[in-house]
JSON list of C-alpha atoms in Angstrom, two decimals:
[
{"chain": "A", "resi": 1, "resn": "UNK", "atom": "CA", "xyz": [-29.94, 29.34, 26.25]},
{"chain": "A", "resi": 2, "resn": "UNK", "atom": "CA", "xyz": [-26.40, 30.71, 26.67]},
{"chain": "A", "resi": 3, "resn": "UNK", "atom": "CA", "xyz": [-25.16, 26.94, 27.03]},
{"chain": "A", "resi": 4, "resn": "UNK", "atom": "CA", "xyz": [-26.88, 25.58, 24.08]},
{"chain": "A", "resi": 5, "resn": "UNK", "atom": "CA", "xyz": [-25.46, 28.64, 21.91]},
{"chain": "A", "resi": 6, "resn": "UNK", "atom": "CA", "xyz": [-22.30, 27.74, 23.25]},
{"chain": "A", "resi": 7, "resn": "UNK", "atom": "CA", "xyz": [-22.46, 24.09, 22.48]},
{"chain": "A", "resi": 8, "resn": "UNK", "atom": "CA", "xyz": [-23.45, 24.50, 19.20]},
{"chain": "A", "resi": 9, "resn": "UNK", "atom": "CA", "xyz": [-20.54, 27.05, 18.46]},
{"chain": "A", "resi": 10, "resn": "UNK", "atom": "CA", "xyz": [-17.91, 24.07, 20.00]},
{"chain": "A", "resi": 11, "resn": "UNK", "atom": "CA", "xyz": [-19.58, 21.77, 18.08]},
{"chain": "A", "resi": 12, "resn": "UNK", "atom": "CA", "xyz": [-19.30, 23.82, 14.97]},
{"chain": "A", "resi": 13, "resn": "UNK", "atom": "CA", "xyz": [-15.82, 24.98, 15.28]},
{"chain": "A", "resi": 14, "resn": "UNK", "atom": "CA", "xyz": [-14.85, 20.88, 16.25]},
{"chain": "A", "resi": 15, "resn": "UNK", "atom": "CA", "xyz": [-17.04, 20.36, 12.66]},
{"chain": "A", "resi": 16, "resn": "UNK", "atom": "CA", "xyz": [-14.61, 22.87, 10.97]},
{"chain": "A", "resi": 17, "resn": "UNK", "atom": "CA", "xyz": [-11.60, 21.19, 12.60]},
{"chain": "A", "resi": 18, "resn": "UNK", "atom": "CA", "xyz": [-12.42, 18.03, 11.51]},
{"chain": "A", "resi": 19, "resn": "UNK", "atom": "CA", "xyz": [-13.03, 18.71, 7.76]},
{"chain": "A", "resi": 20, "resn": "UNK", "atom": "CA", "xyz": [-9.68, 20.53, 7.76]},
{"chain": "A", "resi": 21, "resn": "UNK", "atom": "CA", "xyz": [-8.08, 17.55, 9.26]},
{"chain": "A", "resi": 22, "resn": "UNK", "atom": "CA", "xyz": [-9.02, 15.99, 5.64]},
{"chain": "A", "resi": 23, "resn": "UNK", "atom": "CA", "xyz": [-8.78, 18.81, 3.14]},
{"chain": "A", "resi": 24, "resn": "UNK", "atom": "CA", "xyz": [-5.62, 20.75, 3.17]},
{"chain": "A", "resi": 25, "resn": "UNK", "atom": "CA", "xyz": [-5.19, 23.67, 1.33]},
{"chain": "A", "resi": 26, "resn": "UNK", "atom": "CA", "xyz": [-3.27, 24.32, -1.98]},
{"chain": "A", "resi": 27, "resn": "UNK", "atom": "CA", "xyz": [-0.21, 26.82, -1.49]},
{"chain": "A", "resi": 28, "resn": "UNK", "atom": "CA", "xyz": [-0.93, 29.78, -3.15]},
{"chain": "A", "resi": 29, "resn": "UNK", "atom": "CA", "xyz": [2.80, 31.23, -3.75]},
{"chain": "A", "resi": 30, "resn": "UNK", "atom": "CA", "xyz": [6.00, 29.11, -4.45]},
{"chain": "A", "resi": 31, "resn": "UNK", "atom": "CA", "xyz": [7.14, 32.14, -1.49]},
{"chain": "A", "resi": 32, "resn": "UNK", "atom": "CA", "xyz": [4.40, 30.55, 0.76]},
{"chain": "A", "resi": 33, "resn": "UNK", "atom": "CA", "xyz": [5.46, 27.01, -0.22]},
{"chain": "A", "resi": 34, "resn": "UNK", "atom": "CA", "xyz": [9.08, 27.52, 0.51]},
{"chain": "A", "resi": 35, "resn": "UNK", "atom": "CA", "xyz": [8.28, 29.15, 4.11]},
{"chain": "A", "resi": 36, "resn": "UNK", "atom": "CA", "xyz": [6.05, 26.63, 4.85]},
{"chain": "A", "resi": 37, "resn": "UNK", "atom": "CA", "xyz": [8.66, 23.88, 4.01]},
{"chain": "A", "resi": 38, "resn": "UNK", "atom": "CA", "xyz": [10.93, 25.81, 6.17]},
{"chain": "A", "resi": 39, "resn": "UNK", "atom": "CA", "xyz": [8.87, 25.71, 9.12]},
{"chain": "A", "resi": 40, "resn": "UNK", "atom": "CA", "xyz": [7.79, 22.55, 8.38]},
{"chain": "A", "resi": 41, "resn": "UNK", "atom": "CA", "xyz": [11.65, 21.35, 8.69]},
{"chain": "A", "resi": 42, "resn": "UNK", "atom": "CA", "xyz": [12.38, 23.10, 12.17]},
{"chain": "A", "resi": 43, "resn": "UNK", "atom": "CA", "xyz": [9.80, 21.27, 13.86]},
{"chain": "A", "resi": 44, "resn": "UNK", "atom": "CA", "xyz": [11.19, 17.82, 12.55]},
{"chain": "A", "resi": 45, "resn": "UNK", "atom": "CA", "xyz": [14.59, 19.00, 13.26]},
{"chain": "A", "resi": 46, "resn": "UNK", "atom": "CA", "xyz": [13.77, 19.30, 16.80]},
{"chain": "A", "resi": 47, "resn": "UNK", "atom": "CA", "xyz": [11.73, 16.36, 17.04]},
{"chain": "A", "resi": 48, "resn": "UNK", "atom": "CA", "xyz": [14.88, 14.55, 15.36]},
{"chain": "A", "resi": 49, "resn": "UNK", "atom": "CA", "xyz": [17.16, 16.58, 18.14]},
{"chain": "A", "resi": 50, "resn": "UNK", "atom": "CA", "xyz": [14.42, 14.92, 21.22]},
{"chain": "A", "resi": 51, "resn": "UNK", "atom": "CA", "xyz": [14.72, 11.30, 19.66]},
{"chain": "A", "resi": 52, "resn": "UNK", "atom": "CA", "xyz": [18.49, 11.37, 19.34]},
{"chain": "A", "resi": 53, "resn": "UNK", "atom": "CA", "xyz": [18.80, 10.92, 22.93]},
{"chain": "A", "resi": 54, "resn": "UNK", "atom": "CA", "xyz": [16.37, 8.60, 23.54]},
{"chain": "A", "resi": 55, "resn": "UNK", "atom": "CA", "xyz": [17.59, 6.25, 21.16]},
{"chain": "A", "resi": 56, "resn": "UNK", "atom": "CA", "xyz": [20.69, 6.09, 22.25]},
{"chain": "A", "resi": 57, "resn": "UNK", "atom": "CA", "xyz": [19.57, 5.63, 25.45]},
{"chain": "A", "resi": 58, "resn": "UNK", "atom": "CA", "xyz": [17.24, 2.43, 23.82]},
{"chain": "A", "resi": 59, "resn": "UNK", "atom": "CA", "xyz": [20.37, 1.65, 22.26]},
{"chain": "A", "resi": 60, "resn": "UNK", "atom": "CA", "xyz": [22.50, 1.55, 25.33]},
{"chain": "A", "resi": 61, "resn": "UNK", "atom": "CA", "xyz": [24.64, 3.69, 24.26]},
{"chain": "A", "resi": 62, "resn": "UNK", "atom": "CA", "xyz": [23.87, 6.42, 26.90]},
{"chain": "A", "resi": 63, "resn": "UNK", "atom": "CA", "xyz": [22.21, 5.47, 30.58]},
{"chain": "A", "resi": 64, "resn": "UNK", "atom": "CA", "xyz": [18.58, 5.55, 30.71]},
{"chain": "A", "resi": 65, "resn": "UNK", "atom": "CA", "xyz": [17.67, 9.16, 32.18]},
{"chain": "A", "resi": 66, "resn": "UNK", "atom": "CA", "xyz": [14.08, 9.52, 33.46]},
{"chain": "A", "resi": 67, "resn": "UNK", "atom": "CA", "xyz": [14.36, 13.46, 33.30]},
{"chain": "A", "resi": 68, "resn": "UNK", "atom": "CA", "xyz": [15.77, 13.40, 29.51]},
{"chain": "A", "resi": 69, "resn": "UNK", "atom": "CA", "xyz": [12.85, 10.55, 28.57]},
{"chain": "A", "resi": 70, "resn": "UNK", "atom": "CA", "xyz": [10.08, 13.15, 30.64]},
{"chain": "A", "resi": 71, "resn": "UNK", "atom": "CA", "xyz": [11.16, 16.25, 28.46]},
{"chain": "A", "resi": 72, "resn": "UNK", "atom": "CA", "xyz": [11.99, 14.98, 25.59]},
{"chain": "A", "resi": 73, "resn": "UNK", "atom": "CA", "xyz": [8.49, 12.86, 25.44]},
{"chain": "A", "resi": 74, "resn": "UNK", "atom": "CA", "xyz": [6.92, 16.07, 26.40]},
{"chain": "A", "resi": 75, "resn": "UNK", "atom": "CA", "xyz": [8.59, 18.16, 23.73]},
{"chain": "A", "resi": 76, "resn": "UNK", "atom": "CA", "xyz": [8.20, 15.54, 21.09]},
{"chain": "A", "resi": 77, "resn": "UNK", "atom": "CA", "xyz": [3.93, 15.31, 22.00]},
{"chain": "A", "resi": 78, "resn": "UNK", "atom": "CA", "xyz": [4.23, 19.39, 21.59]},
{"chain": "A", "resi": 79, "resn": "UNK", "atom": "CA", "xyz": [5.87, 19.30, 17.93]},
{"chain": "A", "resi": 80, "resn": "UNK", "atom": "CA", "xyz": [3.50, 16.68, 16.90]},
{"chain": "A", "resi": 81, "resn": "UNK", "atom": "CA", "xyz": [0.80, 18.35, 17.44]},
{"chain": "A", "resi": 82, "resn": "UNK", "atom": "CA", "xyz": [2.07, 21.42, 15.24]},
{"chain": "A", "resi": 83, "resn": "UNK", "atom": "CA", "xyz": [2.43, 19.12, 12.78]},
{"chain": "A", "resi": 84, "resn": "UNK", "atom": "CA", "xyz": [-0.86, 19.71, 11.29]},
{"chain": "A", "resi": 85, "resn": "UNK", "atom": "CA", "xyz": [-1.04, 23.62, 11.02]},
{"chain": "A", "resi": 86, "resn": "UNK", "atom": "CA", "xyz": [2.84, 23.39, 9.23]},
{"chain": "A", "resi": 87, "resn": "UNK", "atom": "CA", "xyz": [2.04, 19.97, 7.11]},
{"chain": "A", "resi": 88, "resn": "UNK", "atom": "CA", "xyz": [-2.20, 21.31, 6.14]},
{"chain": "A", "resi": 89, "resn": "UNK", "atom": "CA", "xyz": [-0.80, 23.61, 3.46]},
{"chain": "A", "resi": 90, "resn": "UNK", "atom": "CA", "xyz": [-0.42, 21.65, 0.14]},
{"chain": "A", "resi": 91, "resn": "UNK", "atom": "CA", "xyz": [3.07, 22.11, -1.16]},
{"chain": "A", "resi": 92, "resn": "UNK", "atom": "CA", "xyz": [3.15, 19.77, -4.02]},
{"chain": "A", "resi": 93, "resn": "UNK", "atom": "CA", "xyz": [2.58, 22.11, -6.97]},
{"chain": "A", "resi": 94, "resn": "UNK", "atom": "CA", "xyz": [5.91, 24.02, -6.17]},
{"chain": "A", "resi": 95, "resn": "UNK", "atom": "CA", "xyz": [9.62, 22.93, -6.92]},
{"chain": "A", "resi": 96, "resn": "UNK", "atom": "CA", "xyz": [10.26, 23.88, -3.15]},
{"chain": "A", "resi": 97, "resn": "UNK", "atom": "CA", "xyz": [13.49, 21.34, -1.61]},
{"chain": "A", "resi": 98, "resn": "UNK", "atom": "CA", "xyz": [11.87, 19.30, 0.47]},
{"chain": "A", "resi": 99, "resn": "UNK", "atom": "CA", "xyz": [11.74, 15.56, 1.60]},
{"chain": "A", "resi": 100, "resn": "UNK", "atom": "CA", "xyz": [8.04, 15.59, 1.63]},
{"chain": "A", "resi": 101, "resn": "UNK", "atom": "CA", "xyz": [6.15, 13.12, -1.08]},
{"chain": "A", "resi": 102, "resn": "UNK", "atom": "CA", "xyz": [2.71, 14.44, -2.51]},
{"chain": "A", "resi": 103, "resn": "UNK", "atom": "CA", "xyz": [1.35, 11.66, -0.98]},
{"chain": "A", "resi": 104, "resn": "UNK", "atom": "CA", "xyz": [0.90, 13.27, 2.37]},
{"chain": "A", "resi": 105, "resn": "UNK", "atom": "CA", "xyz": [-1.98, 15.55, 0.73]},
{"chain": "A", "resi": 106, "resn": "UNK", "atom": "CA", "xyz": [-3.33, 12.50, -1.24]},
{"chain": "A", "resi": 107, "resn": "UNK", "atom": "CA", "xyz": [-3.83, 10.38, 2.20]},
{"chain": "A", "resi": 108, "resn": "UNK", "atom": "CA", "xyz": [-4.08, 13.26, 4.49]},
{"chain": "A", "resi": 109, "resn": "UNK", "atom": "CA", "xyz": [-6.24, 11.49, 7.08]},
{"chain": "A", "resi": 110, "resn": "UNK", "atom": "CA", "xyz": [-3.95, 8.90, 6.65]},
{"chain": "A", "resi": 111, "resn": "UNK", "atom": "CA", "xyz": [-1.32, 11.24, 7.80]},
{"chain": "A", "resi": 112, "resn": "UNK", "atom": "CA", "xyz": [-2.74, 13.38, 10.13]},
{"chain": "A", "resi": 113, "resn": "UNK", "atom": "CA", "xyz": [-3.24, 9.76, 11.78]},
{"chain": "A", "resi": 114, "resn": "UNK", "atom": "CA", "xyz": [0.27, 8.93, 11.70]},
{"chain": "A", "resi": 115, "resn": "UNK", "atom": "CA", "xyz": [1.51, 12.32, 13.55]},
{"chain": "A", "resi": 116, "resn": "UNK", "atom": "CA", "xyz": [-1.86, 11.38, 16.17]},
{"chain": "A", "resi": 117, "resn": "UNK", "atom": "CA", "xyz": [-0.06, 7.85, 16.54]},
{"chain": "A", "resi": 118, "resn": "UNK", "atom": "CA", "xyz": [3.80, 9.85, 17.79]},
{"chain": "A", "resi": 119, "resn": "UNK", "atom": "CA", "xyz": [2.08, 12.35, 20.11]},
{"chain": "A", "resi": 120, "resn": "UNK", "atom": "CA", "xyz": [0.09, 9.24, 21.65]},
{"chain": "A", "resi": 121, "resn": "UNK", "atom": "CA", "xyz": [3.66, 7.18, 21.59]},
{"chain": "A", "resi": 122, "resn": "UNK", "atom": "CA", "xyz": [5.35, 10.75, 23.31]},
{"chain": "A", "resi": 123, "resn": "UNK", "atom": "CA", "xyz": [2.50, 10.60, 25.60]},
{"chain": "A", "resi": 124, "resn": "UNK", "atom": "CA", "xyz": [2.56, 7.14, 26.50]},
{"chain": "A", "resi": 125, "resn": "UNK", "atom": "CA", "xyz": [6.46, 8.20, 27.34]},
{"chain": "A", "resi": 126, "resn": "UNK", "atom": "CA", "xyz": [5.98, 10.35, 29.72]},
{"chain": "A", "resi": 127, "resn": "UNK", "atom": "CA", "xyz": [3.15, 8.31, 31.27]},
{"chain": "A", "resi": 128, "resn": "UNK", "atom": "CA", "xyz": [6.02, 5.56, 31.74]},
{"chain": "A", "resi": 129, "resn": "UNK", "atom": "CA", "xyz": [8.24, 7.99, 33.65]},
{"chain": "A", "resi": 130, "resn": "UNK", "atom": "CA", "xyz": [5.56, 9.27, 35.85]},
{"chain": "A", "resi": 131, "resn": "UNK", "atom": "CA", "xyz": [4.88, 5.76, 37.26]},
{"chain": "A", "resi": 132, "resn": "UNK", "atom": "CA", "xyz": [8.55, 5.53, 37.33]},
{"chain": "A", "resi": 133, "resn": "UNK", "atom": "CA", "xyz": [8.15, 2.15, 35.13]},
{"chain": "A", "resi": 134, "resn": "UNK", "atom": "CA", "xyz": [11.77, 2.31, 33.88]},
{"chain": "A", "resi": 135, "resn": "UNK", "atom": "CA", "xyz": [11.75, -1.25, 32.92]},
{"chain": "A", "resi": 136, "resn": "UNK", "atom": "CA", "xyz": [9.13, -0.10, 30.01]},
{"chain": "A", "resi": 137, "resn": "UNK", "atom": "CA", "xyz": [11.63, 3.04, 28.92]},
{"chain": "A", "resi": 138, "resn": "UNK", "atom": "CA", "xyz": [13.24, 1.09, 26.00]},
{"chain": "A", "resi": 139, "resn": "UNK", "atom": "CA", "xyz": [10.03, -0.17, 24.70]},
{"chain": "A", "resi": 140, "resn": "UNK", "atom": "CA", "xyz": [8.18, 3.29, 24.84]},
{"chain": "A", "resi": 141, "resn": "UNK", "atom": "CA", "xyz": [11.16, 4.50, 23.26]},
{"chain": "A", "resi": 142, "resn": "UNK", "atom": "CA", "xyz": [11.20, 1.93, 20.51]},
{"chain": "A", "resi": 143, "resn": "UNK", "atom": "CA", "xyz": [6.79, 2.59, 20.09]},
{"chain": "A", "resi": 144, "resn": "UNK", "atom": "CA", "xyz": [7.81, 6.32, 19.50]},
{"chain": "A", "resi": 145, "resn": "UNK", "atom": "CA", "xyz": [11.01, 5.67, 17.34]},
{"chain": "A", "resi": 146, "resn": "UNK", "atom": "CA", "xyz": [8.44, 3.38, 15.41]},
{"chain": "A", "resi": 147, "resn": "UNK", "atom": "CA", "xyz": [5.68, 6.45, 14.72]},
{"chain": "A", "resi": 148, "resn": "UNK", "atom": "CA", "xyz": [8.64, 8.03, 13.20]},
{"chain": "A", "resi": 149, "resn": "UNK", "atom": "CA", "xyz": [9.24, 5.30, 10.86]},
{"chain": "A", "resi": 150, "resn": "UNK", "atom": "CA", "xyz": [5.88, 4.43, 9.79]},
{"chain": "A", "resi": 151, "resn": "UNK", "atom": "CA", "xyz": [5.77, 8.01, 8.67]},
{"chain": "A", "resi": 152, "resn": "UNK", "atom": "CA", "xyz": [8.96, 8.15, 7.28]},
{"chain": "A", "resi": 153, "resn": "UNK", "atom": "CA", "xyz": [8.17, 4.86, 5.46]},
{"chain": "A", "resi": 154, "resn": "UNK", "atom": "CA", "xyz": [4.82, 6.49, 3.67]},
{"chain": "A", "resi": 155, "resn": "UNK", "atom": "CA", "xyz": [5.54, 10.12, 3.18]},
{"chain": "A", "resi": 156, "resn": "UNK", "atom": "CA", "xyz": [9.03, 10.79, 3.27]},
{"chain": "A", "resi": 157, "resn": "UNK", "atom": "CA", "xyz": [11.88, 10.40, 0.13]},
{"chain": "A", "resi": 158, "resn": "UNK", "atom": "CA", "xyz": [14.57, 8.61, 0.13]}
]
């Protein structure tokens, strides 16, 4: 009986999870708009500070490093998965300076997808280096560098 009550409360709170996934929530505050857009732009600075290195390393510009490609991947799978707590809170309704288009909140799932697709890429990374396939680096690099984009592409301005 414990079990089932158990189950049913994971499969509730999984329920929950989901639905937020696709219903963000409307900032309340231009204050709680502007810190979320803060927070929101230290975790893509330091996803922008892992990818630097790796795509100069893509780019030849730098030697491939295995440990560099690990951590960074491994950082980079970490931030993307915050992305949802620090992107759920609808920001759209407040002159707040960011880079963000309202279109993120319109097509959440649709976004929420996207930031799925660069902790898979990250992952997929650091899978590489593990099986010490360093002739794939450059192409894992260039799937991750491409999550980026597709994101950038949609949601971000100009």
């Amino acid at each position: 009986m414990l079990i089932s009550g158990v189950s049913l409360g994971l499969c509730l709170s999984s329920s929950v999870a989901l639905a937020d996934d696709h219903e963000p929530k409307a900032a309340k505050s231009e204050k709680q708009a502007a810190n979320q857009v803060t927070f929101r732009k230290s975790i893509l600075q330091l996803v922008r500070s892992n990818m630097g290195p790796l795509g100069a390393m893509a780019k030849g510009n730098i030697p491939m490093d295995a440990e560099v490609i690990e951590t960074n991947a491994e950082r980079i799978a970490f931030l993307g998965n915050m992305m949802h707590d620090y992107f759920s809170l609808d920001t759209s309704a407040f002159s707040v300076d960011t880079e963000a288009k309202s279109e993120i909140w319109k097509n959440y799932a649709d976004f929420t997808s996207k930031t799925q697709d660069l902790v898979d890429a990250a992952d997929n990374l650091t899978q590489l280096v593990a099986s010490k396939e360093d002739s794939e680096y450059r192409k894992g690099i260039a799937k991750l560098g491409a999550t980026c984009k597709a994101c950038h592409d949609e949601y971000k301005q100009d």
